[in-house]
Short mmCIF file of C-alpha atoms in Angstrom, two decimals:
data_model
loop_
_atom_site.label_atom_id
_atom_site.label_comp_id
_atom_site.label_asym_id
_atom_site.label_seq_id
_atom_site.Cartn_x
_atom_site.Cartn_y
_atom_site.Cartn_z
CA UNK A 1 -28.49 22.40 66.38
CA UNK A 2 -32.27 22.06 66.94
CA UNK A 3 -33.94 23.27 63.08
CA UNK A 4 -36.79 25.46 63.95
CA UNK A 5 -39.56 25.75 61.20
CA UNK A 6 -42.12 27.90 60.75
CA UNK A 7 -46.16 26.96 61.46
CA UNK A 8 -47.05 27.58 57.67
CA UNK A 9 -43.81 26.12 56.07
CA UNK A 10 -44.19 22.87 58.60
CA UNK A 11 -47.85 22.58 57.39
CA UNK A 12 -46.88 22.62 53.53
CA UNK A 13 -44.02 20.30 53.95
CA UNK A 14 -46.33 17.84 55.97
CA UNK A 15 -49.05 18.26 53.12
CA UNK A 16 -46.26 17.44 50.56
CA UNK A 17 -45.41 14.14 52.80
CA UNK A 18 -48.77 12.86 52.83
CA UNK A 19 -48.86 13.03 48.79
CA UNK A 20 -45.42 11.61 48.70
CA UNK A 21 -46.97 8.62 50.92
CA UNK A 22 -50.20 8.68 48.72
CA UNK A 23 -48.25 8.35 45.51
CA UNK A 24 -45.70 5.83 47.31
CA UNK A 25 -48.62 3.41 48.12
CA UNK A 26 -49.43 3.26 44.43
CA UNK A 27 -46.28 2.92 42.52
CA UNK A 28 -44.13 1.82 45.33
CA UNK A 29 -45.59 -0.11 48.35
CA UNK A 30 -42.37 -1.83 48.96
CA UNK A 31 -41.28 1.55 50.10
CA UNK A 32 -43.95 2.04 52.94
CA UNK A 33 -44.22 0.03 56.74
CA UNK A 34 -47.69 0.24 58.46
CA UNK A 35 -48.25 3.29 56.55
CA UNK A 36 -44.40 5.15 57.04
CA UNK A 37 -41.88 5.95 54.51
CA UNK A 38 -38.91 3.64 55.05
CA UNK A 39 -36.19 6.20 55.40
CA UNK A 40 -33.43 6.94 53.73
CA UNK A 41 -35.79 7.03 50.80
CA UNK A 42 -34.96 5.12 47.77
CA UNK A 43 -33.60 7.39 45.11
CA UNK A 44 -35.53 5.79 42.48
CA UNK A 45 -38.79 6.06 44.13
CA UNK A 46 -37.70 9.82 44.92
CA UNK A 47 -36.93 10.68 41.34
CA UNK A 48 -40.49 9.12 40.45
CA UNK A 49 -42.07 11.19 42.53
CA UNK A 50 -40.35 14.33 41.52
CA UNK A 51 -41.07 13.88 37.85
CA UNK A 52 -44.56 13.24 39.05
CA UNK A 53 -44.78 16.19 40.96
CA UNK A 54 -43.52 18.59 38.00
CA UNK A 55 -46.56 18.19 35.99
CA UNK A 56 -49.49 20.38 37.13
CA UNK A 57 -52.71 17.74 37.59
CA UNK A 58 -56.57 18.22 38.22
CA UNK A 59 -58.45 16.80 41.62
CA UNK A 60 -58.35 13.30 40.11
CA UNK A 61 -54.56 13.09 39.95
CA UNK A 62 -54.70 13.14 35.70
CA UNK A 63 -52.36 15.72 34.16
CA UNK A 64 -54.20 18.73 32.65
CA UNK A 65 -54.26 19.35 29.21
CA UNK A 66 -52.69 20.88 27.40
CA UNK A 67 -49.60 19.47 29.76
CA UNK A 68 -48.26 22.50 31.90
CA UNK A 69 -45.30 21.93 34.35
CA UNK A 70 -45.09 23.38 38.01
CA UNK A 71 -42.57 26.24 38.99
CA UNK A 72 -39.29 25.39 40.28
CA UNK A 73 -39.97 27.17 43.33
CA UNK A 74 -42.87 24.59 43.79
CA UNK A 75 -40.87 21.59 42.96
CA UNK A 76 -37.77 22.61 45.17
CA UNK A 77 -40.60 22.77 48.03
CA UNK A 78 -40.75 19.07 47.58
CA UNK A 79 -37.29 18.32 47.72
CA UNK A 80 -37.11 20.70 51.03
CA UNK A 81 -40.06 18.75 52.51
CA UNK A 82 -38.36 15.17 51.59
CA UNK A 83 -35.18 16.74 53.51
CA UNK A 84 -37.57 17.88 56.65
CA UNK A 85 -38.83 14.30 56.49
CA UNK A 86 -35.25 12.89 56.89
CA UNK A 87 -34.14 15.51 59.71
CA UNK A 88 -37.20 15.09 61.51
CA UNK A 89 -36.51 11.39 61.90
CA UNK A 90 -33.02 11.71 62.43
CA UNK A 91 -31.98 9.77 59.54
CA UNK A 92 -29.01 10.75 56.98
CA UNK A 93 -29.82 11.34 53.36
CA UNK A 94 -28.08 9.12 51.15
CA UNK A 95 -25.07 9.83 49.05
CA UNK A 96 -27.11 8.83 45.91
CA UNK A 97 -30.32 10.48 47.19
CA UNK A 98 -28.38 13.55 47.83
CA UNK A 99 -26.90 14.03 44.78
CA UNK A 100 -30.11 13.11 43.40
CA UNK A 101 -31.76 16.12 45.02
CA UNK A 102 -28.83 18.65 44.59
CA UNK A 103 -28.53 17.81 41.24
CA UNK A 104 -30.95 20.23 39.08
CA UNK A 105 -28.54 22.31 37.24
CA UNK A 106 -25.81 22.43 35.21
CA UNK A 107 -22.68 24.04 37.09
CA UNK A 108 -20.36 25.76 35.31
CA UNK A 109 -17.34 27.41 37.11
CA UNK A 110 -14.93 30.07 35.55
CA UNK A 111 -10.92 29.36 36.59
CA UNK A 112 -10.80 33.35 36.26
CA UNK A 113 -12.93 36.36 35.48
CA UNK A 114 -12.27 39.93 34.67
CA UNK A 115 -12.56 40.93 38.16
CA UNK A 116 -10.64 37.92 39.98
CA UNK A 117 -7.86 37.43 37.65
CA UNK A 118 -6.24 35.05 40.27
CA UNK A 119 -9.61 32.62 40.64
CA UNK A 120 -9.83 33.31 44.40
CA UNK A 121 -13.35 33.75 44.76
CA UNK A 122 -14.70 31.95 41.50
CA UNK A 123 -17.69 29.96 43.16
CA UNK A 124 -19.87 27.77 40.46
CA UNK A 125 -22.71 29.55 38.54
CA UNK A 126 -25.78 27.23 38.26
CA UNK A 127 -27.75 26.84 34.71
CA UNK A 128 -31.30 25.79 35.02
CA UNK A 129 -33.72 24.48 32.56
CA UNK A 130 -36.73 25.74 31.44
CA UNK A 131 -38.84 23.19 29.81
CA UNK A 132 -41.81 25.78 29.48
CA UNK A 133 -40.10 27.53 27.15
CA UNK A 134 -37.55 26.03 25.15
CA UNK A 135 -36.79 28.99 22.80
CA UNK A 136 -34.85 30.12 25.75
CA UNK A 137 -33.73 27.09 27.44
CA UNK A 138 -29.88 26.94 27.93
CA UNK A 139 -29.76 23.04 28.69
CA UNK A 140 -31.75 22.66 25.23
CA UNK A 141 -29.28 25.09 23.38
CA UNK A 142 -26.55 23.04 24.71
CA UNK A 143 -27.77 19.87 23.83
CA UNK A 144 -28.63 20.95 20.21
CA UNK A 145 -24.77 22.22 20.30
CA UNK A 146 -23.69 18.73 21.37
CA UNK A 147 -25.44 16.84 18.88
CA UNK A 148 -25.19 18.61 15.93
CA UNK A 149 -21.44 19.82 16.42
CA UNK A 150 -20.12 16.80 15.18
CA UNK A 151 -16.73 14.65 15.48
CA UNK A 152 -13.93 17.27 16.45
CA UNK A 153 -10.90 16.96 14.65
CA UNK A 154 -7.68 18.14 15.37
CA UNK A 155 -5.80 19.20 18.01
CA UNK A 156 -8.87 21.43 20.02
CA UNK A 157 -10.66 19.54 22.49
CA UNK A 158 -12.94 22.49 23.29
CA UNK A 159 -16.63 22.07 22.89
CA UNK A 160 -18.22 25.57 23.34
CA UNK A 161 -15.42 27.79 23.69
CA UNK A 162 -12.60 28.22 21.31
CA UNK A 163 -9.71 30.83 20.10
CA UNK A 164 -11.40 34.26 19.47
CA UNK A 165 -14.52 33.19 20.86
CA UNK A 166 -15.69 36.79 21.51
CA UNK A 167 -14.63 38.01 17.72
CA UNK A 168 -16.60 35.26 16.60
CA UNK A 169 -19.66 35.66 18.09
CA UNK A 170 -19.90 39.30 17.75
CA UNK A 171 -19.03 38.93 14.15
CA UNK A 172 -22.17 36.14 14.16
CA UNK A 173 -24.57 38.61 16.24
CA UNK A 174 -23.82 41.73 13.44
CA UNK A 175 -24.63 39.57 10.62
CA UNK A 176 -27.78 38.08 12.16
CA UNK A 177 -29.04 41.71 13.13
CA UNK A 178 -28.59 42.98 9.70
CA UNK A 179 -30.38 40.27 8.18
CA UNK A 180 -33.47 41.25 10.70
CA UNK A 181 -32.61 45.03 10.52
CA UNK A 182 -36.10 45.94 9.23
CA UNK A 183 -38.01 44.10 11.80
CA UNK A 184 -35.57 45.78 14.92
CA UNK A 185 -36.19 48.80 13.50
CA UNK A 186 -39.91 48.61 13.82
CA UNK A 187 -39.46 47.97 17.26
CA UNK A 188 -37.40 51.12 17.76
CA UNK A 189 -33.71 49.50 17.98
CA UNK A 190 -31.04 49.76 15.60
CA UNK A 191 -28.36 47.18 15.14
CA UNK A 192 -25.40 49.28 15.97
CA UNK A 193 -26.70 49.70 19.57
CA UNK A 194 -26.89 45.89 19.67
CA UNK A 195 -23.67 44.35 21.19
CA UNK A 196 -22.24 41.24 22.71
CA UNK A 197 -22.62 42.94 26.14
CA UNK A 198 -26.82 43.43 25.62
CA UNK A 199 -27.36 39.45 26.73
CA UNK A 200 -25.74 39.99 30.27
CA UNK A 201 -26.82 43.47 30.34
CA UNK A 202 -30.82 42.85 29.59
CA UNK A 203 -30.86 39.61 31.90
CA UNK A 204 -28.89 41.92 34.83
CA UNK A 205 -31.98 44.43 34.02
CA UNK A 206 -34.43 42.18 34.05
CA UNK A 207 -33.53 40.49 37.35
CA UNK A 208 -32.65 43.75 39.18
CA UNK A 209 -35.89 44.94 37.94
CA UNK A 210 -38.34 41.94 39.27
CA UNK A 211 -40.46 42.35 42.17
CA UNK A 212 -39.35 39.79 44.74
CA UNK A 213 -36.59 38.74 42.64
CA UNK A 214 -32.77 38.11 43.62
CA UNK A 215 -30.57 40.89 45.26
CA UNK A 216 -29.22 43.19 43.63
CA UNK A 217 -25.60 41.83 44.96
CA UNK A 218 -26.02 38.49 44.14
CA UNK A 219 -27.00 39.50 40.09
CA UNK A 220 -23.48 42.05 40.12
CA UNK A 221 -22.14 38.84 41.69
CA UNK A 222 -23.44 36.73 39.06
CA UNK A 223 -21.99 38.81 36.04
CA UNK A 224 -19.04 38.81 37.22
CA UNK A 225 -18.94 42.83 38.54
CA UNK A 226 -16.95 44.53 41.18
CA UNK A 227 -18.58 45.68 43.84
CA UNK A 228 -15.77 47.95 44.87
CA UNK A 229 -12.94 48.26 47.14
CA UNK A 230 -14.96 47.83 50.55
CA UNK A 231 -18.22 46.06 49.77
CA UNK A 232 -15.89 43.70 47.60
CA UNK A 233 -13.89 42.08 51.16
CA UNK A 234 -16.79 41.41 52.88
CA UNK A 235 -19.46 40.27 50.52
CA UNK A 236 -19.17 36.83 48.18
CA UNK A 237 -21.03 35.01 46.51
CA UNK A 238 -22.84 32.15 48.17
CA UNK A 239 -24.64 29.00 46.23
CA UNK A 240 -28.05 30.57 47.36
CA UNK A 241 -27.98 33.67 46.01
CA UNK A 242 -26.45 32.42 42.65
CA UNK A 243 -29.25 29.59 42.25
CA UNK A 244 -31.51 32.18 42.76
CA UNK A 245 -30.59 34.27 40.39
CA UNK A 246 -30.18 30.99 37.48
CA UNK A 247 -33.89 30.27 38.20
CA UNK A 248 -34.64 33.88 37.61
CA UNK A 249 -32.16 33.83 34.43
CA UNK A 250 -33.81 30.83 33.12
CA UNK A 251 -37.15 32.40 32.87
#
């Protein structure tokens, strides 16, 4: 099937590819022949270009100070341009490059959820990093857990969740809130109003009220909520909608 691209989208892709060619001439001239990119693109060169594009730069190409990162959508546009280049040349993207372009998120899949006890529609959840705000970066939090947990002993092989995980988290949350009850009161928040569902509800509320953000249905599906007897039969989660929710949830 012939893919059609809008004139604006094609123009953006072509500008990105111009930057790619200029970067390859400087850093990987062996990937160019007569001013054109050798396809399929070398994964190492592609990874270097994406790393280069992740950082905001001035007119000279030097990084701005202090260092600032571009948005996820901007970096994804670079990935789309690279795929567009292969498509226009009728060249298949290599498996290694395809994995590189797709592997920008931590993918988690649950065996079952409260609304899907048999795991029939348990699609993967995409979790993205937030290098611009480390305090809320889930990937960094997981890394801290891995490197501070120590050696596992006994029969347990679980990294994050063990027995009574919900109760343990609830107890920790209550204890933490009690320690900061005065500060919470200054914001008009009572300790008793904060529970284990507060995190999910807050994220869902923020995403649902973000202009241009993900559709409410995608937010509900990500949270594992039922859509009703009729909608639940016809509306299912997909990777595109979940990735948009995951990027929004990452901040």
